[in-house]
XYZ file of C-alpha atoms in Angstrom:
154
model
C -43.251 -126.624 78.814
C -40.651 -129.306 78.446
C -39.805 -132.458 76.558
C -38.098 -135.176 78.570
C -37.071 -132.613 81.176
C -35.616 -130.126 78.676
C -37.287 -126.755 78.127
C -39.081 -126.728 74.787
C -38.197 -123.118 73.909
C -34.568 -123.730 72.833
C -35.819 -126.596 70.672
C -38.728 -124.913 68.871
C -37.005 -121.577 68.395
C -34.967 -123.123 65.577
C -38.119 -123.671 63.504
C -39.062 -120.011 63.930
C -35.555 -118.806 63.097
C -35.483 -120.956 59.959
C -39.025 -120.586 58.617
C -39.458 -116.859 59.203
C -36.620 -115.646 56.922
C -37.585 -118.247 54.300
C -41.167 -116.939 54.302
C -39.939 -113.338 54.119
C -37.631 -114.042 51.185
C -40.378 -115.963 49.370
C -42.693 -112.990 49.930
C -40.222 -110.568 48.375
C -39.695 -112.791 45.332
C -43.456 -113.381 45.022
C -44.091 -109.636 44.991
C -41.199 -108.753 42.690
C -41.253 -111.560 40.097
C -44.784 -112.113 38.740
C -43.749 -114.992 36.449
C -42.764 -117.065 39.520
C -46.093 -116.604 41.303
C -47.603 -119.824 39.990
C -44.648 -121.765 41.417
C -44.386 -119.844 44.715
C -48.066 -119.237 45.464
C -48.694 -122.200 47.750
C -45.181 -122.423 49.252
C -45.384 -118.753 50.275
C -48.740 -119.146 52.012
C -47.643 -122.348 53.758
C -44.233 -120.966 54.770
C -45.724 -117.738 56.137
C -48.418 -119.563 58.117
C -45.857 -122.123 59.309
C -43.469 -119.363 60.362
C -46.192 -117.541 62.282
C -47.174 -120.788 63.984
C -43.555 -121.565 64.867
C -43.065 -118.056 66.259
C -46.270 -118.446 68.283
C -45.038 -121.713 69.823
C -41.593 -120.213 70.478
C -43.181 -117.171 72.112
C -45.525 -119.192 74.328
C -42.793 -121.648 75.295
C -40.473 -118.729 76.085
C -43.067 -117.257 78.420
C -43.527 -120.644 80.073
C -39.749 -120.975 80.414
C -39.566 -117.642 82.259
C -42.441 -118.710 84.511
C -40.630 -121.977 85.285
C -37.290 -120.222 85.901
C -38.089 -116.673 87.108
C -34.390 -115.940 87.710
C -33.996 -115.707 83.925
C -36.504 -112.865 83.561
C -33.970 -110.034 83.789
C -31.460 -111.766 81.511
C -33.995 -112.313 78.732
C -36.012 -109.108 79.112
C -34.824 -107.549 75.832
C -35.274 -110.872 74.034
C -38.830 -111.184 75.351
C -39.697 -107.717 74.033
C -38.295 -108.547 70.588
C -40.051 -111.917 70.702
C -43.409 -110.238 71.185
C -42.689 -107.878 68.293
C -41.759 -110.838 66.124
C -44.996 -112.580 67.046
C -47.042 -109.668 65.710
C -44.840 -109.172 62.655
C -44.924 -112.858 61.716
C -48.719 -112.918 61.846
C -48.909 -109.731 59.760
C -46.650 -111.365 57.155
C -48.849 -114.481 57.211
C -52.042 -112.475 56.685
C -50.529 -110.361 53.903
C -49.093 -113.510 52.266
C -52.506 -115.176 52.223
C -53.989 -111.935 50.887
C -51.339 -111.930 48.132
C -52.110 -115.581 47.365
C -55.735 -114.559 46.820
C -55.385 -111.086 45.269
C -52.351 -111.077 42.984
C -52.641 -112.343 39.416
C -50.965 -115.595 38.432
C -49.539 -115.756 34.886
C -51.474 -118.239 32.791
C -54.077 -118.500 35.521
C -56.620 -116.351 37.243
C -56.511 -112.586 37.017
C -55.888 -110.188 39.846
C -58.217 -107.824 41.646
C -57.125 -104.686 39.787
C -54.017 -102.546 39.391
C -54.463 -100.567 42.617
C -54.953 -103.726 44.675
C -51.976 -105.336 42.926
C -49.640 -102.480 43.842
C -50.968 -102.141 47.398
C -50.649 -105.862 48.126
C -47.169 -106.103 46.610
C -45.944 -103.097 48.618
C -47.518 -104.463 51.814
C -45.923 -107.853 51.168
C -42.430 -106.414 50.675
C -42.713 -104.064 53.667
C -43.990 -106.867 55.925
C -41.191 -109.152 54.723
C -38.458 -106.571 55.300
C -39.777 -105.714 58.760
C -39.968 -109.396 59.673
C -36.379 -109.946 58.526
C -35.114 -107.127 60.741
C -37.194 -108.214 63.730
C -36.252 -111.907 63.477
C -32.553 -110.973 63.390
C -32.948 -108.649 66.391
C -34.935 -111.290 68.283
C -32.417 -114.021 67.559
C -29.469 -111.790 68.376
C -30.940 -110.709 71.707
C -31.692 -114.336 72.581
C -28.182 -115.437 71.649
C -26.722 -112.573 73.652
C -28.823 -113.556 76.665
C -27.646 -117.164 76.445
C -24.077 -116.850 75.222
C -23.064 -113.273 76.048
C -21.750 -114.046 79.522
C -20.063 -117.270 78.439
C -18.310 -116.150 75.273
C -17.731 -112.582 76.432
C -15.336 -113.699 79.170
């Protein structure tokens, strides 16, 4: 996968690296600050789905990049493993964010689905967000190390 002869992965990875932490931070605030839910409800769902989509494109373009340049496979092996983890984690955050959009009460608006559901969804949202933050940092760090480690380490 390329655009004008350049591999698409280094281009699209920036969307994933930007949107994923934004979605995770929105998720934490959404879970922790009920009075902001009305304001953050739609941005959270859109950011989480956008982040998962961006991670999906980055993952698929990364695989295509390795297929196009097999000599890179060993250098990016750790990054590829973290990338696959991030793919799953980003989609989990997206699903839990949409669930929170539907299930959690909005002040001055519709009610929630009950106290037990409220607590379970908020805990799931925070856990998914924290895991995604760790995994996106590890994925980005391993990718940066693969690209820049040999150059800057000399």
